[in-house]
mmCIF file of C-alpha atoms in Angstrom:
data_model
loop_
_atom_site.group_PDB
_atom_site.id
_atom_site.type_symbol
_atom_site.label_atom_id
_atom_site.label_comp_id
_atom_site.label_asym_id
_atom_site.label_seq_id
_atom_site.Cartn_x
_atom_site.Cartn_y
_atom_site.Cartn_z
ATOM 1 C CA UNK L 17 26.451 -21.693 -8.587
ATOM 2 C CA UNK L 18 23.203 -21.469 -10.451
ATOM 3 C CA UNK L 19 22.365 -18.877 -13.489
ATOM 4 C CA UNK L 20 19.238 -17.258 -13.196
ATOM 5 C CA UNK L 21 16.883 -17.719 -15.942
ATOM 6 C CA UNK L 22 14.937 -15.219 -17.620
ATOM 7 C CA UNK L 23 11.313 -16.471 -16.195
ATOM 8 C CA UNK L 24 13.399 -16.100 -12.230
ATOM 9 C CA UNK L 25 14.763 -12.979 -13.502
ATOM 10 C CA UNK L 26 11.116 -11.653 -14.700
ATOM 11 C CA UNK L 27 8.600 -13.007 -11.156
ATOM 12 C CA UNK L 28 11.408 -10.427 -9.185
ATOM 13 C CA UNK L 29 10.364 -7.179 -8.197
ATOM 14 C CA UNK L 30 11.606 -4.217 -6.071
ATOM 15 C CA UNK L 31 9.361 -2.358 -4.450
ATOM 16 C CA UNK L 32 10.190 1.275 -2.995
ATOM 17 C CA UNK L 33 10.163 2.250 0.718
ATOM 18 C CA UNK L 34 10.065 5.842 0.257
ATOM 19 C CA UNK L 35 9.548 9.022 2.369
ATOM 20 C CA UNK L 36 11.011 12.360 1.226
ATOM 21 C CA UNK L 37 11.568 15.099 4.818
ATOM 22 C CA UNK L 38 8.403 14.897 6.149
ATOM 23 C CA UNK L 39 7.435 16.543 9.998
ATOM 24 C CA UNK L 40 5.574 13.528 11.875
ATOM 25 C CA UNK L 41 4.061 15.238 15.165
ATOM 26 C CA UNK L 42 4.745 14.125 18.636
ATOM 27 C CA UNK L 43 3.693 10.729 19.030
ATOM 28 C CA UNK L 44 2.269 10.496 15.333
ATOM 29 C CA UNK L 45 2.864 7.678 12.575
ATOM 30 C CA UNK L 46 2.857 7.085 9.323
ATOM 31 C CA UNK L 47 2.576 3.841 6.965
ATOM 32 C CA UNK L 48 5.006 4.543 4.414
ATOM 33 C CA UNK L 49 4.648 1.090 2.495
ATOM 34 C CA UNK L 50 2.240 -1.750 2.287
ATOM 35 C CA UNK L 51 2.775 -4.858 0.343
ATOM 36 C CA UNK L 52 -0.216 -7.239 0.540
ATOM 37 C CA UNK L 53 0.878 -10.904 -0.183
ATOM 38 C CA UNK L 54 -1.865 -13.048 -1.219
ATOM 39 C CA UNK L 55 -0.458 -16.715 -1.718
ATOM 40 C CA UNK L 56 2.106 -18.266 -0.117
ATOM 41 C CA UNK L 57 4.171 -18.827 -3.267
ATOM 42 C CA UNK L 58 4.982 -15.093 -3.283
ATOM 43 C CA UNK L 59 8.055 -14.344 -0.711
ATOM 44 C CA UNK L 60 8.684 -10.749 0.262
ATOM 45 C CA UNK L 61 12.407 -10.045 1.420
ATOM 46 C CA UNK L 62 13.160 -7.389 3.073
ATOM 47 C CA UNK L 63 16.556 -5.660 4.153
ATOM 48 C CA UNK L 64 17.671 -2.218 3.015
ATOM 49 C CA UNK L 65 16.469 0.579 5.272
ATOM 50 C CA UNK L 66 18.141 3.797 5.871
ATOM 51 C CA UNK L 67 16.622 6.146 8.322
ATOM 52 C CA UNK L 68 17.343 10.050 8.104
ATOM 53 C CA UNK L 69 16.805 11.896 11.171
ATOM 54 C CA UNK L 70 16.772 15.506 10.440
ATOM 55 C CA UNK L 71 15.176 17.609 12.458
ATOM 56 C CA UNK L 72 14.070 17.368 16.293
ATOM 57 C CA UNK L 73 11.617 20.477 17.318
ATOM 58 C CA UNK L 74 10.926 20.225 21.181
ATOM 59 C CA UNK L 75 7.666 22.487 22.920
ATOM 60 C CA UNK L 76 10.932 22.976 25.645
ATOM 61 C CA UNK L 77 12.907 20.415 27.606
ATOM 62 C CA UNK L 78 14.482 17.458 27.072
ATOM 63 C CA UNK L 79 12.722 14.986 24.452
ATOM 64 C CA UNK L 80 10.891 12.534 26.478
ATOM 65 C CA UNK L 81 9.889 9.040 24.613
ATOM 66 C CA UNK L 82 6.866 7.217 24.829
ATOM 67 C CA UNK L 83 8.285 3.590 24.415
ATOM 68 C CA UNK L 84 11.559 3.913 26.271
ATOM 69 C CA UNK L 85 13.084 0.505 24.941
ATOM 70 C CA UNK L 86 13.524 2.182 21.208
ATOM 71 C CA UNK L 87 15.381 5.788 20.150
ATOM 72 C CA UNK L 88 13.430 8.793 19.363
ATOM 73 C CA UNK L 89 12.094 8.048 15.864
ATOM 74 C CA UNK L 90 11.622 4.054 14.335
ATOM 75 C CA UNK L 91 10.821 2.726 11.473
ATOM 76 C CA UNK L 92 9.765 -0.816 11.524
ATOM 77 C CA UNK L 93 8.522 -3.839 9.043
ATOM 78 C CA UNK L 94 5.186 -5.486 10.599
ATOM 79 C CA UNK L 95 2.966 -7.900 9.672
ATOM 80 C CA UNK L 96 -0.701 -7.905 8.726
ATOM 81 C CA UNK L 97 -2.981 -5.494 9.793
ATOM 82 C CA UNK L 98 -2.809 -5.730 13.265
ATOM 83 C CA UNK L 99 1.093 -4.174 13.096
ATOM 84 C CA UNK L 100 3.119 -7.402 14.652
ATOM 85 C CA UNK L 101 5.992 -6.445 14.303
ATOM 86 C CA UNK L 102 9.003 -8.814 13.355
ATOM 87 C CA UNK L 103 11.461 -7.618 15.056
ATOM 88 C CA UNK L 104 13.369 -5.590 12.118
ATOM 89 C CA UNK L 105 13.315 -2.320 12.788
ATOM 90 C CA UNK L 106 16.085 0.632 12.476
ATOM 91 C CA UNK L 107 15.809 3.681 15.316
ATOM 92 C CA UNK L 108 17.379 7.012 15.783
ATOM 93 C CA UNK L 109 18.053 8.785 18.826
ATOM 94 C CA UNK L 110 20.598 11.300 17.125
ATOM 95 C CA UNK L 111 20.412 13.666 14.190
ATOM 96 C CA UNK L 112 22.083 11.370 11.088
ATOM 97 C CA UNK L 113 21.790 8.102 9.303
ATOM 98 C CA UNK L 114 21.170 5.218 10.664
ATOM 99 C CA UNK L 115 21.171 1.994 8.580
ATOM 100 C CA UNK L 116 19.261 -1.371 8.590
ATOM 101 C CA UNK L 117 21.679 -4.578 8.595
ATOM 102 C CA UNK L 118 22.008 -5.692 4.582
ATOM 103 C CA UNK L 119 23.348 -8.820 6.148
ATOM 104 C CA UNK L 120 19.997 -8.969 8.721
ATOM 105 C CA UNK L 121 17.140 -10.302 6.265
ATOM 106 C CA UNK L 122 13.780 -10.630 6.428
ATOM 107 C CA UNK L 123 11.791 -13.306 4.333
ATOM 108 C CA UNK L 124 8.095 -13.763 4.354
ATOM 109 C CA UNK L 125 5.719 -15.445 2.900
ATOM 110 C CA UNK L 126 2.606 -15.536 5.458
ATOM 111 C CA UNK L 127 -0.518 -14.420 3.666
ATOM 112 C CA UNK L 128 -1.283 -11.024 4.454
ATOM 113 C CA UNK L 129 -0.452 -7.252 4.432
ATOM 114 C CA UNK L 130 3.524 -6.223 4.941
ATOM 115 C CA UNK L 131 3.940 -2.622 6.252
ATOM 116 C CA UNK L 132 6.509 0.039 6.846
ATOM 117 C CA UNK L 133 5.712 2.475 9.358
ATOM 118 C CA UNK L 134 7.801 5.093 11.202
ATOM 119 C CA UNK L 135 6.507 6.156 14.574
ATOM 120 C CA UNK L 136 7.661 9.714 16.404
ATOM 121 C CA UNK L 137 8.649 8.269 19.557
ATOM 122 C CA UNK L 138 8.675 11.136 21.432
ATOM 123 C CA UNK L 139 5.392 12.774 23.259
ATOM 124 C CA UNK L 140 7.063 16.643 23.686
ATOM 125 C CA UNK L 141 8.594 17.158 19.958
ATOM 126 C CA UNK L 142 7.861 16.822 16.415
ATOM 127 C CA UNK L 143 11.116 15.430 14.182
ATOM 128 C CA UNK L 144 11.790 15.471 10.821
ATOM 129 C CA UNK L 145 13.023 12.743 8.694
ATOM 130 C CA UNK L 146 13.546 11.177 5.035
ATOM 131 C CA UNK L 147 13.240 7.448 4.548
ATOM 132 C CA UNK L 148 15.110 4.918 1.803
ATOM 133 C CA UNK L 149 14.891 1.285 1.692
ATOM 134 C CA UNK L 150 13.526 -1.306 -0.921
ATOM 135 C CA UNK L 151 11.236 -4.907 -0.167
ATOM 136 C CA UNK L 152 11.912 -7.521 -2.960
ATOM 137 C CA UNK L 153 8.837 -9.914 -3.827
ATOM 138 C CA UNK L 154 9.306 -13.044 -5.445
ATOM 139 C CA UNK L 155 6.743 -14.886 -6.925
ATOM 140 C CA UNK L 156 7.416 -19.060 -7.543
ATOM 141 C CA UNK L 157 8.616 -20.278 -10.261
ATOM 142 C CA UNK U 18 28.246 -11.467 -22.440
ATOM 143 C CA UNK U 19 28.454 -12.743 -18.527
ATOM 144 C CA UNK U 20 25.780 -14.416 -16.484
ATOM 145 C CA UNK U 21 24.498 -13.211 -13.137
ATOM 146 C CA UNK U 22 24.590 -16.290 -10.775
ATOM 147 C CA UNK U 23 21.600 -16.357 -8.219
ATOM 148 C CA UNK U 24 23.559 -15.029 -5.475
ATOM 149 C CA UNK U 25 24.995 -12.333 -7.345
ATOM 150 C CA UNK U 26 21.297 -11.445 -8.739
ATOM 151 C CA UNK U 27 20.252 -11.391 -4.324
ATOM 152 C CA UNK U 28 22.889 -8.718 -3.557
ATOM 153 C CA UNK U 29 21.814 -6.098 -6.608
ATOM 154 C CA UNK U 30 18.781 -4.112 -4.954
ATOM 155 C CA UNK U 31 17.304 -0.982 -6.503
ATOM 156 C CA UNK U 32 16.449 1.761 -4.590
ATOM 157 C CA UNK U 33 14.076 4.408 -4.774
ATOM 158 C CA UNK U 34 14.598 8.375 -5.399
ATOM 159 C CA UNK U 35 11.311 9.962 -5.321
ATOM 160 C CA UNK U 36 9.314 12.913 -4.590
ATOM 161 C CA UNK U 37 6.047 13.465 -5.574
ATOM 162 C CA UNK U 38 4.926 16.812 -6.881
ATOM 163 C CA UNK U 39 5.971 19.222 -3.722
ATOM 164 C CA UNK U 40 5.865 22.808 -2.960
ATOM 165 C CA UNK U 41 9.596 24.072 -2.479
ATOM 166 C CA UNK U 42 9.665 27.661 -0.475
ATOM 167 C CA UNK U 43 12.505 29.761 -1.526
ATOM 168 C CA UNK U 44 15.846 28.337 -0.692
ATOM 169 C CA UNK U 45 14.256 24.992 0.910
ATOM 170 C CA UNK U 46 15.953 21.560 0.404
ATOM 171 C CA UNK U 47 14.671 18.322 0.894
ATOM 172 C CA UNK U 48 16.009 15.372 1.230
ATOM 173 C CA UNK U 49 14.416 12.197 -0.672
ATOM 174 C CA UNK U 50 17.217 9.690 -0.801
ATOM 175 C CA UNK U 51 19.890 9.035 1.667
ATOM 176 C CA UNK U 52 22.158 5.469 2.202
ATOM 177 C CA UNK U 53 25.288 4.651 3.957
ATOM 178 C CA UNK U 54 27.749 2.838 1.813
ATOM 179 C CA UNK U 55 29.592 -0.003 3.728
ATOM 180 C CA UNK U 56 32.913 -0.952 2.531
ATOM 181 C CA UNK U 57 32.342 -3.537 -0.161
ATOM 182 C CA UNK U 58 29.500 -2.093 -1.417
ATOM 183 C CA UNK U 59 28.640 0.051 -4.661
ATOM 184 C CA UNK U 60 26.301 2.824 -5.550
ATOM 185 C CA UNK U 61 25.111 3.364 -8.652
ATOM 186 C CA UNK U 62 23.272 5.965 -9.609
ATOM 187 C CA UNK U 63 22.190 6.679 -13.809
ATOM 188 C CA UNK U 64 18.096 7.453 -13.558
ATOM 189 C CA UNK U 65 16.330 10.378 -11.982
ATOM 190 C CA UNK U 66 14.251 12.928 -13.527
ATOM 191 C CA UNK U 67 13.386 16.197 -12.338
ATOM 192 C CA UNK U 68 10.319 18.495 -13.350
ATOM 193 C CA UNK U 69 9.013 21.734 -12.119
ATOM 194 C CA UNK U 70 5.261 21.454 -13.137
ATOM 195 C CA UNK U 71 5.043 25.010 -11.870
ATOM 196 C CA UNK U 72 6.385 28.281 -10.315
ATOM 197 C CA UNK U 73 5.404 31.639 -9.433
ATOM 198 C CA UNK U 74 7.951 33.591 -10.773
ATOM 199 C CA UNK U 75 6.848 34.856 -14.237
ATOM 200 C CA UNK U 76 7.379 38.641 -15.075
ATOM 201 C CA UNK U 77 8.963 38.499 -11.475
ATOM 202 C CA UNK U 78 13.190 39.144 -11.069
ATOM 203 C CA UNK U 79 14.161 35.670 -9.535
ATOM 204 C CA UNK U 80 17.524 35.574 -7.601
ATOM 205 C CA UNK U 81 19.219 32.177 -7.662
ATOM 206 C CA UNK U 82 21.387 31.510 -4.291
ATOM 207 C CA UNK U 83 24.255 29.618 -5.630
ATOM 208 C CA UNK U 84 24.838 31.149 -9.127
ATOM 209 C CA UNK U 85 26.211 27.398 -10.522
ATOM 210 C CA UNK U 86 22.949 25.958 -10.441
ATOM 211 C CA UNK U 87 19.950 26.266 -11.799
ATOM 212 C CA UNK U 88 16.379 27.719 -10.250
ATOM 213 C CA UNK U 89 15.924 23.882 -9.306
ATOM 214 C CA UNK U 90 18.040 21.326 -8.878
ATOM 215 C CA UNK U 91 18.597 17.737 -7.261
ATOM 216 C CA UNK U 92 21.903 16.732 -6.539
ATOM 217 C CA UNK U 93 23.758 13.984 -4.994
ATOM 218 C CA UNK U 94 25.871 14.697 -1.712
ATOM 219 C CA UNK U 95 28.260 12.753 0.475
ATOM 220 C CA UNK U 96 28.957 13.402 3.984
ATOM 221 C CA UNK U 97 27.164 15.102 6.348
ATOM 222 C CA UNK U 98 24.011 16.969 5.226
ATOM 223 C CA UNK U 99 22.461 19.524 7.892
ATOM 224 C CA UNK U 100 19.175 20.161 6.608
ATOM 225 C CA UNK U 101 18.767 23.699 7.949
ATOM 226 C CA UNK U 102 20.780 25.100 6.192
ATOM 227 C CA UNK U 103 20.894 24.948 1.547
ATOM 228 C CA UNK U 104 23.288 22.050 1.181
ATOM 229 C CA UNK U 105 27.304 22.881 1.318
ATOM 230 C CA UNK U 106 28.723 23.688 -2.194
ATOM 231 C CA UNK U 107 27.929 22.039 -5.644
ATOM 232 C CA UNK U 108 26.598 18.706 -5.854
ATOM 233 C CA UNK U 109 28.912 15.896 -6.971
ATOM 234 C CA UNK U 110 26.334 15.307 -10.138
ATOM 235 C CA UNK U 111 22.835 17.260 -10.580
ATOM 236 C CA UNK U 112 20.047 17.670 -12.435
ATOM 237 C CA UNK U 113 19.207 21.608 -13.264
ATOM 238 C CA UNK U 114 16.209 23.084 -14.404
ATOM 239 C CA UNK U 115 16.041 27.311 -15.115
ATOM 240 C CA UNK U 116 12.416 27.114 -15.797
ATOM 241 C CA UNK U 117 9.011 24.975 -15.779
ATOM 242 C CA UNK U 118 9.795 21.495 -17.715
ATOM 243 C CA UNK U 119 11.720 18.246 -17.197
ATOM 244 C CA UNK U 120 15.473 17.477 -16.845
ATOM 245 C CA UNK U 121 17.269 13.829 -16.441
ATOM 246 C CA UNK U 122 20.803 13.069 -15.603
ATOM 247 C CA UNK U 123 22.725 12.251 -18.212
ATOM 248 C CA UNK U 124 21.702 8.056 -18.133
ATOM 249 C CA UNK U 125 24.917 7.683 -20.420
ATOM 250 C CA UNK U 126 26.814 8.630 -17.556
ATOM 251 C CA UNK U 127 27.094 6.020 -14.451
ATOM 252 C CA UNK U 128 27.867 7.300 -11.488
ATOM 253 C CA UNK U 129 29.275 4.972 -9.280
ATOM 254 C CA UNK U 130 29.882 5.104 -5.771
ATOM 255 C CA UNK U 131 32.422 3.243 -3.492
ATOM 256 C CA UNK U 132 33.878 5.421 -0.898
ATOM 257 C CA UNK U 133 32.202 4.359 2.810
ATOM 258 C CA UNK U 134 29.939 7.181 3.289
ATOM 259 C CA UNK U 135 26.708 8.733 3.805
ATOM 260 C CA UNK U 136 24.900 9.739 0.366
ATOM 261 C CA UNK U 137 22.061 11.555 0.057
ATOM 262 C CA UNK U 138 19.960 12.694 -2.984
ATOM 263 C CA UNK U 139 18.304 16.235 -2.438
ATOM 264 C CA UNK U 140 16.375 18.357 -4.077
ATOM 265 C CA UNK U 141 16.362 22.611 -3.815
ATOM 266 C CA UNK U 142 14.946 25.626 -4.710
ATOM 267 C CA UNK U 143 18.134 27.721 -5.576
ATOM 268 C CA UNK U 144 15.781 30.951 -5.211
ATOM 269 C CA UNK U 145 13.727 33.616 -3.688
ATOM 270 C CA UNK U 146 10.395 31.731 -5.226
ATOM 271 C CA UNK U 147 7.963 29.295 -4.757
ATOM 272 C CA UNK U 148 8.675 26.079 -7.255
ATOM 273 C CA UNK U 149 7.094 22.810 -7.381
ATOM 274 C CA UNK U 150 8.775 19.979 -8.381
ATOM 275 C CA UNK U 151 8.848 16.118 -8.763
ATOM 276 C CA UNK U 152 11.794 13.899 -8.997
ATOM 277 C CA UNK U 153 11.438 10.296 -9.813
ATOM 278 C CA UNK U 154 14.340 8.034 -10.085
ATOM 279 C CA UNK U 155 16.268 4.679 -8.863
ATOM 280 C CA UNK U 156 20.228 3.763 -7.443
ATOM 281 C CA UNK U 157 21.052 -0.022 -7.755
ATOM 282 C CA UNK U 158 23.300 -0.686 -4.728
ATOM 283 C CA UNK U 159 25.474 -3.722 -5.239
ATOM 284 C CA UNK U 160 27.383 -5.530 -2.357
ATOM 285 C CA UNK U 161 29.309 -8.389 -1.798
#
């Protein structure tokens, strides 16, 4: 098994995914990271995520989603500005914690912008939530 | 002095605690970290500093809501954490602050995390007043 050198230890860098309780409105988003890669020799990896649902506030009835395939609230990695998404996501449709797959990693190197968003997935209710999770970027060696 | 191996160095990840500068109502909590533990895995938690850049209590009687801690505090909790409500008892390590200025865990003591659980980091006004406070800080999980 290799050592890792001081010049690998140094082009390493985590990068925060952060989003203290914040109220996101019914059907509202919000980018809460954006990691622009601009050669291919940097790699992003992604795979910590922990999503906090804290808070569901319905105008009366049940909470009705907008994209029925995913839970109330998601927060998901796409690429580039457009938002294609790459499939990693973590959603909630309970109050609690809900945890990305440390075993389930992402790795990316396609020129571009790398974003974090979490979308209220619900059209009748605003939530509340807190978000934790970390990208690591790797430049070559 | 040990050498970290490649994969070892892939499974050490350092999280964020932060909160930029935020207006706490009386006796509001928020939550800026939170992370379930797997079996196998270890928190770690030494760095997080906590300010109150300002308050609106001066020449005004404040009344703290749990007497233990200070006017502000951020704490770390395991279990379940119902944000409604101030968080449930004392905080298994803190920072307190009883007035405007910074405060920093103690970075000589590690606190380290094993039990399979749900942690979260949160900081509250322990008052009747209007703080505002910023917490900056990291947790290195590490997992097999």
């Amino acid at each position: 098994m290799a050592l890792i050198t001081r010049l690998q230890f140094d082009n390493n860098i985590d990068l925060p995914i952060s989003l203290p309780a914040t109220e996101i409105g019914a059907g509202d988003w919000l980018t809460i990271a954006a990691v622009k890669i601009s050669a291919t020799t940097t790699s992003l990896n992604f795979r910590c995520l922990n999503l906090n649902l804290l808070k569901v506030t319905t105008t009366g009835g049940d909470p009705v989603k907008i994209d029925a395939s995913r839970g109330w609230v998601y927060t998901s990695l796409a690429h580039s500005v457009d938002g294609i998404e790459t499939g990693h996501y973590v959603d909630a449709s309970a109050l609690g914690l809900t945890a990305h797959t440390l075993s389930s990693e992402f790795d990316g190197n396609t020129v571009g912008v790398y974003t974090i968003t979490i979308k209220n997935n619900l059209s009748n209710a605003s939530i509340w939530a807190s978000v934790t999770g970390q990208f690591r970027l790797t430049a070559a060696v | 002095m040990s050498n970290i191996t490649e994969h070892e160095f892939a499974r050490i990840i350092t999280l964020p605690i932060a909160l930029p500068q935020t207006s706490l109502p009386p006796g509001q909590t928020v939550a800026v970290f939170s992370h379930r533990l797997s079996f196998g895995q270890r928190l770690s938690i030494r760095w997080a500093t906590l300010g109150i850049v300002n308050a609106d209590y001066e020449d005004v009687d404040v009344t703290k809501l749990n007497s233990n801690l200070g006017l502000i505090y951020a704490g770390i909790y395991a279990g379940i954490y119902i944000p409604t409500q101030p968080p449930n008892g004392d905080p298994i390590a803190s920072v307190v602050l009883d007035g405007v200025g910074y405060a920093q865990l103690n970075p000589f003591t590690l606190w380290n995390f094993v039990s399979p659980d749900d942690y979260y980091f949160v900081v509250a006004n322990n008052t009747n007043r209007t703080f505002h406070a910023v917490l900056t800080g990291a947790a290195q999980l590490y997992y097999a």
